[in-house]
Amino acid sequence: MEDIAILSKWKIKKKKPIIIAGPCSVESREQLEATAFEIKKIAEVDFFRAGAWKSRTRKSSFEGKGEEAIQWLSEIQQKFSIAVCTEIASPKHLEICLKHGISNFWIGSRTVASPFSVKDISEALRGVKAKIMVKNPMNPDIELWTGAIERIYKAGICEIAAVHRGFFTYNKSNYRNEPLWQIPIELKRRIPSLPIICDVSHLCGKKEMISETAQWAMDLEMNGLMIESHIEAEKALPDARQQISPNDLRILLKNIQIPVKKRVKLQAQLNRLRLEIDETDRLLLQQLAQRMEIIKRMGEIKAENNISILQMERWKKILSERIEIGENLGIDKSFLFSLLQLIHEESIKIQAKINRKKE
């Protein structure tokens, strides 16, 4: 795909990532003010974030304080002289925020997944001076993400950024949402001027992983971090597991290493490609483990019904079809044959072991 004709005017300081921090949600005026008081002391933080409206799967979950929360955020902005930002999911949300003097927003992953919703918001943004961050959709669809960014940009918003918060997949993972780093990297290739901020809290889903993942994002030359921080993180109403205290946030930001410009441009390119290979290998191993789990289930069915483990005709068909697919993808035939043979041998071993247990 050709590069997208978007020129973001969101200024990025050299050696200074954009830092956005604050609680997942506004829970009370006291909670918000106490958190903001501590975060304001952290020089690295550029924006204080908090959600006023929370999109929840079930009605019984905490859904935010709405306009009351926006009023409190406006007070925080004035009292602490810090720019605040919040999520908007409709033109009505935008109207309420602008009424209270708030002009920095992000559009959430569920909203981005709906072109109709993005269209409504972009039309409401015409003539408005605002900074807009667009989160990736929940599913790994770069075209959907790119399309939302284009709509907002064409509405006249020049200060625009993307937020990488990971993607939902059915694979087992340590992450709450799979990073799939190759997708934000490709977005950056398509739109070089676009800042990409990594929402490490939603990506990780647990605080123990946030520091390492934040450094990983910096190593991949992301332009900033969004981190959820709550004055009493362990008592947070939504997403307590992924929020850190302001003190832990301070330590994390002090320890983050910002990559310096490499003496040789080639080395920087190689480092990025190596990280992409690491991520691809991790996903490849997850898929292989998933295949072996399926093999185990097949082995159990065969053992219970006295079916032969080796189905030669089926194996010949698999070998032929997979080699053809692989060759069409540019993979060497002899390598494919050896790889498929190894996988098949391991599959036979697994099924044989299950069969012996049934005897």
Coordinates of C-alpha atoms in Angstrom, one line a residue:
M1 CA 0.0 0.0 0.0
E2 CA 1.2 3.5 -0.8
D3 CA 2.1 6.0 2.0
I4 CA -0.8 7.9 3.3
A5 CA -1.0 11.7 2.6
I6 CA -1.1 12.8 6.3
L7 CA 1.2 15.4 7.8
S8 CA 0.7 15.4 11.6
K9 CA 1.8 18.7 13.2
W10 CA 1.9 17.2 16.7
K11 CA 5.4 18.3 17.7
I12 CA 7.7 15.6 19.0
K13 CA 10.7 16.7 21.1
K14 CA 14.0 14.9 20.5
K15 CA 15.0 12.5 23.3
K16 CA 11.7 13.3 25.1
P17 CA 8.8 10.9 24.6
I18 CA 5.2 12.1 25.0
I19 CA 4.0 10.8 28.5
I20 CA 0.3 10.5 29.3
A21 CA -0.5 9.3 32.8
G22 CA -3.5 9.1 35.2
P23 CA -6.2 6.8 36.4
C24 CA -8.1 4.5 34.2
S25 CA -11.3 6.2 35.3
V26 CA -12.6 9.2 37.3
E27 CA -14.0 7.6 40.4
S28 CA -14.4 10.6 42.7
R29 CA -13.2 14.2 43.0
E30 CA -10.9 13.2 45.9
Q31 CA -9.3 10.3 44.0
L32 CA -8.8 12.4 40.9
E33 CA -7.3 15.4 42.8
A34 CA -5.0 13.2 45.0
T35 CA -3.7 11.4 41.9
A36 CA -3.2 14.6 39.9
F37 CA -1.4 16.2 42.8
E38 CA 1.3 13.5 42.8
I39 CA 1.5 13.1 39.0
K40 CA 2.0 16.9 38.6
K41 CA 5.2 16.5 40.5
I42 CA 6.6 14.2 37.8
A43 CA 8.3 16.4 35.3
E44 CA 8.2 13.9 32.5
V45 CA 4.4 13.8 32.3
D46 CA 2.8 15.9 29.6
F47 CA -0.9 15.0 29.9
F48 CA -3.1 13.9 32.8
R49 CA -5.5 11.2 31.6
A50 CA -8.7 9.8 33.0
G51 CA -11.8 8.3 31.5
A52 CA -15.2 9.9 32.2
W53 CA -17.3 7.4 30.1
K54 CA -16.3 3.7 30.2
S55 CA -17.4 1.4 27.5
R56 CA -18.2 -1.9 29.3
T57 CA -19.5 -5.3 28.1
R58 CA -21.8 -5.6 31.0
K59 CA -24.1 -3.0 32.5
S60 CA -23.1 -4.1 36.1
S61 CA -19.5 -2.9 35.5
F62 CA -18.4 0.6 36.4
E63 CA -19.3 2.9 33.5
G64 CA -17.8 6.1 34.6
K65 CA -19.1 9.4 36.1
G66 CA -19.9 11.1 32.8
E67 CA -20.3 14.9 32.7
E68 CA -19.6 15.2 36.5
A69 CA -16.2 13.7 35.8
I70 CA -15.5 16.2 33.0
Q71 CA -16.3 19.0 35.4
W72 CA -13.7 17.6 37.9
L73 CA -11.1 17.1 35.1
S74 CA -11.6 20.8 34.1
E75 CA -11.0 21.8 37.7
I76 CA -7.8 19.7 37.7
Q77 CA -6.6 21.3 34.5
Q78 CA -7.0 24.8 36.0
K79 CA -5.8 24.0 39.5
F80 CA -2.6 22.2 38.5
S81 CA -1.9 23.8 35.2
I82 CA -1.6 20.5 33.4
A83 CA -3.2 19.5 30.1
V84 CA -5.9 16.8 30.7
C85 CA -7.2 14.3 28.2
T86 CA -10.1 11.9 28.1
E87 CA -11.9 9.4 25.8
I88 CA -14.7 10.4 23.6
A89 CA -17.0 8.0 21.9
S90 CA -19.7 10.3 20.4
P91 CA -20.3 13.9 19.3
K92 CA -22.2 14.4 22.6
H93 CA -19.1 13.5 24.6
L94 CA -17.1 16.0 22.5
E95 CA -19.7 18.7 23.1
I96 CA -19.6 18.2 26.8
C97 CA -15.8 18.3 27.0
L98 CA -15.5 21.4 24.9
K99 CA -18.1 23.2 27.1
H100 CA -15.8 22.6 30.0
G101 CA -12.6 23.7 28.3
I102 CA -11.1 20.3 27.5
S103 CA -9.6 19.8 24.0
N104 CA -7.3 16.8 24.2
F105 CA -9.0 13.4 23.5
W106 CA -8.4 9.8 22.5
I107 CA -10.8 7.7 20.6
G108 CA -11.1 4.2 22.0
S109 CA -10.5 0.8 20.3
R110 CA -14.2 -0.1 20.3
T111 CA -15.2 3.2 18.7
V112 CA -12.4 3.0 16.1
A113 CA -13.8 -0.4 15.1
S114 CA -17.0 1.3 13.9
P115 CA -16.5 3.6 10.8
F116 CA -20.0 5.0 11.4
S117 CA -19.0 6.2 14.9
V118 CA -15.7 7.6 13.7
K119 CA -17.5 9.4 10.9
D120 CA -19.9 11.1 13.3
I121 CA -17.1 12.2 15.6
S122 CA -14.9 13.5 12.7
E123 CA -17.8 15.6 11.4
A124 CA -18.4 17.0 14.9
L125 CA -14.7 17.9 15.0
R126 CA -14.8 20.2 12.0
G127 CA -13.6 23.7 13.0
V128 CA -12.5 22.5 16.4
K129 CA -8.9 23.0 17.6
A130 CA -7.9 19.8 19.4
K131 CA -5.3 17.1 19.8
I132 CA -6.7 13.7 18.9
M133 CA -5.2 10.3 19.6
V134 CA -6.6 7.3 17.8
K135 CA -6.3 3.9 19.4
N136 CA -6.0 0.8 17.3
P137 CA -9.1 -1.3 16.9
M138 CA -9.4 -4.4 19.0
N139 CA -8.8 -6.7 16.0
P140 CA -5.5 -6.5 14.2
D141 CA -6.8 -4.6 11.2
I142 CA -4.3 -1.9 10.1
E143 CA -6.7 -0.6 7.4
L144 CA -9.4 0.1 10.0
W145 CA -6.9 1.9 12.1
T146 CA -5.6 3.9 9.1
G147 CA -9.1 4.7 8.0
A148 CA -10.0 6.2 11.3
I149 CA -6.9 8.4 11.3
E150 CA -7.6 9.5 7.8
R151 CA -11.2 10.5 8.7
I152 CA -10.0 12.6 11.7
Y153 CA -7.3 14.2 9.7
K154 CA -9.6 15.1 6.8
A155 CA -11.9 16.8 9.4
G156 CA -9.2 19.4 9.8
I157 CA -7.4 18.0 12.9
C158 CA -3.7 18.5 12.3
E159 CA -2.4 17.5 15.7
I160 CA -3.1 13.8 15.6
A161 CA -1.4 10.7 17.0
A162 CA -1.9 7.0 17.1
V163 CA -2.1 4.9 20.2
H164 CA -1.0 1.3 20.2
R165 CA -2.8 -0.6 22.9
G166 CA -2.4 -4.2 21.5
F167 CA -4.9 -6.5 19.8
F168 CA -7.3 -9.1 20.9
T169 CA -6.5 -12.6 19.6
Y170 CA -7.5 -16.1 20.7
N171 CA -3.9 -17.1 21.4
K172 CA -2.8 -17.8 24.9
S173 CA -0.5 -15.0 26.0
N174 CA 1.1 -13.3 28.9
Y175 CA -0.3 -10.0 27.5
R176 CA -3.8 -8.8 28.0
N177 CA -3.7 -7.7 24.3
E178 CA -1.1 -9.0 21.9
P179 CA 1.5 -6.4 20.9
L180 CA 1.9 -7.4 17.3
W181 CA 4.6 -4.8 17.0
Q182 CA 4.8 -5.2 13.2
I183 CA 1.4 -3.4 12.8
P184 CA 2.3 -0.1 14.5
I185 CA 5.7 -0.3 12.8
E186 CA 3.9 -0.6 9.4
L187 CA 1.6 2.3 10.3
K188 CA 4.7 4.4 11.0
R189 CA 6.1 3.4 7.7
R190 CA 3.0 4.5 5.9
I191 CA 2.6 7.8 7.9
P192 CA 6.1 8.9 8.9
S193 CA 5.0 12.1 10.6
L194 CA 2.5 10.4 12.8
P195 CA 3.5 10.0 16.5
I196 CA 2.7 6.6 17.9
I197 CA 2.1 6.3 21.6
C198 CA 2.2 2.9 23.3
D199 CA -0.6 2.3 25.9
V200 CA 1.4 -0.2 27.9
S201 CA -1.2 -0.6 30.6
H202 CA -3.9 -2.0 28.3
L203 CA -1.3 -3.9 26.3
C204 CA 0.1 -5.7 29.4
G205 CA -3.0 -6.0 31.6
K206 CA -0.8 -6.4 34.7
K207 CA 1.5 -4.0 36.4
E208 CA 4.5 -6.4 36.7
M209 CA 5.0 -6.3 32.9
I210 CA 4.6 -2.5 32.4
S211 CA 8.2 -1.4 32.9
E212 CA 9.8 -4.0 30.6
T213 CA 7.2 -3.4 27.9
A214 CA 7.6 0.4 28.2
Q215 CA 11.3 0.0 27.5
W216 CA 10.6 -2.3 24.6
A217 CA 8.3 0.3 23.1
M218 CA 11.1 2.9 23.4
D219 CA 13.6 0.5 21.8
L220 CA 11.2 0.2 18.9
E221 CA 11.2 4.0 18.6
M222 CA 7.6 4.6 19.7
N223 CA 7.1 8.3 20.4
G224 CA 5.5 8.1 23.8
L225 CA 3.8 6.1 26.5
M226 CA 0.3 6.1 28.0
I227 CA 0.4 4.6 31.5
E228 CA -2.5 4.2 34.0
S229 CA -1.6 5.5 37.4
H230 CA -3.9 5.7 40.4
I231 CA -3.3 7.1 43.9
E232 CA -4.6 3.8 45.4
A233 CA -4.0 1.4 42.5
E234 CA -4.9 -1.7 44.3
K235 CA -8.4 -0.3 45.1
A236 CA -9.2 1.1 41.6
L237 CA -12.7 0.3 40.5
P238 CA -11.8 -0.8 37.0
D239 CA -8.6 -2.4 35.8
A240 CA -6.8 -2.4 39.2
R241 CA -4.3 -5.0 38.0
Q242 CA -2.9 -2.8 35.3
Q243 CA -2.6 0.5 37.2
I244 CA 0.5 1.6 39.1
S245 CA 1.0 4.2 41.9
P246 CA 2.4 7.7 41.0
N247 CA 5.6 6.7 42.9
D248 CA 6.0 3.6 40.8
L249 CA 5.4 5.8 37.7
R250 CA 8.1 8.2 38.8
I251 CA 10.6 5.3 39.1
L252 CA 9.6 3.8 35.8
L253 CA 10.1 7.1 33.9
K254 CA 13.4 7.8 35.6
N255 CA 14.7 4.3 34.5
I256 CA 13.5 4.4 30.9
Q257 CA 16.4 4.5 28.4
I258 CA 15.7 6.6 25.3
P259 CA 17.7 5.2 22.4
V260 CA 20.3 7.7 21.1
K261 CA 20.8 8.1 17.4
K262 CA 22.9 5.3 16.1
R263 CA 26.2 6.2 14.6
V264 CA 25.3 4.1 11.6
K265 CA 21.8 4.1 10.3
L266 CA 22.1 0.5 9.2
Q267 CA 22.5 -0.6 12.8
A268 CA 19.3 1.0 13.9
Q269 CA 17.4 -0.7 11.0
L270 CA 19.0 -4.1 12.0
N271 CA 18.0 -3.6 15.6
R272 CA 14.4 -3.0 14.7
L273 CA 14.3 -6.0 12.4
R274 CA 15.7 -8.2 15.1
L275 CA 13.0 -7.1 17.5
E276 CA 10.4 -7.9 14.8
I277 CA 11.9 -11.4 14.4
D278 CA 11.7 -11.9 18.1
E279 CA 8.0 -11.0 18.1
T280 CA 7.4 -13.2 15.1
D281 CA 9.1 -16.2 16.6
R282 CA 7.1 -15.8 19.8
L283 CA 3.8 -15.9 17.8
L284 CA 5.1 -18.8 15.7
L285 CA 5.8 -20.8 18.9
Q286 CA 2.4 -20.0 20.3
Q287 CA 0.8 -21.3 17.0
L288 CA 2.9 -24.4 17.2
A289 CA 1.9 -25.1 20.8
Q290 CA -1.7 -24.6 19.8
R291 CA -1.3 -27.2 16.9
M292 CA 0.2 -29.7 19.4
E293 CA -2.9 -29.3 21.7
I294 CA -5.1 -30.1 18.8
I295 CA -3.0 -33.2 18.0
K296 CA -3.5 -34.3 21.7
R297 CA -7.2 -34.1 21.3
M298 CA -7.0 -36.1 18.0
G299 CA -4.9 -38.7 19.7
E300 CA -7.4 -39.2 22.5
I301 CA -10.3 -39.7 19.9
K302 CA -8.2 -42.2 17.9
A303 CA -7.2 -44.1 21.1
E304 CA -10.8 -44.3 22.3
N305 CA -12.0 -45.6 18.9
N306 CA -9.1 -47.9 18.0
I307 CA -8.2 -45.8 15.0
S308 CA -4.7 -46.1 13.5
I309 CA -2.4 -43.2 14.4
L310 CA -0.8 -42.9 11.0
Q311 CA -3.2 -42.0 8.2
M312 CA -0.9 -42.2 5.2
E313 CA -3.2 -40.8 2.6
R314 CA -4.1 -37.8 4.9
W315 CA -0.3 -37.2 5.5
K316 CA 0.5 -37.3 1.8
K317 CA -2.3 -34.8 1.1
I318 CA -1.1 -32.5 3.9
L319 CA 2.5 -32.6 2.7
S320 CA 1.6 -31.8 -0.9
E321 CA -0.9 -29.0 0.0
R322 CA 1.4 -27.3 2.6
I323 CA 4.4 -27.4 0.3
E324 CA 2.4 -25.8 -2.4
I325 CA 1.1 -23.0 -0.1
G326 CA 4.6 -22.4 1.2
E327 CA 6.2 -22.3 -2.2
N328 CA 3.6 -19.7 -3.3
L329 CA 4.7 -17.7 -0.2
G330 CA 8.3 -17.8 -1.3
I331 CA 9.5 -20.5 1.1
D332 CA 12.1 -23.1 -0.1
K333 CA 10.6 -26.5 -0.9
S334 CA 13.3 -28.6 0.7
F335 CA 13.2 -26.5 3.9
L336 CA 9.4 -26.9 4.0
F337 CA 9.6 -30.7 3.6
S338 CA 12.1 -31.0 6.5
L339 CA 10.1 -28.8 8.7
L340 CA 6.8 -30.6 8.0
Q341 CA 8.5 -33.9 8.6
L342 CA 9.7 -32.8 12.0
I343 CA 6.3 -31.5 13.0
H344 CA 4.6 -34.8 11.8
E345 CA 7.1 -36.9 13.7
E346 CA 6.4 -35.0 16.9
S347 CA 2.6 -35.4 16.2
I348 CA 3.0 -39.2 15.9
K349 CA 5.0 -39.3 19.1
I350 CA 2.3 -37.4 21.0
Q351 CA -0.5 -39.6 19.7
A352 CA 1.5 -42.8 20.4
K353 CA 2.1 -41.8 24.0
I354 CA -1.6 -41.2 24.4
N355 CA -2.4 -44.5 22.8
R356 CA -0.1 -46.4 25.2
K357 CA -1.8 -44.8 28.2
K358 CA -5.2 -46.1 27.0
E359 CA -3.9 -49.7 26.7

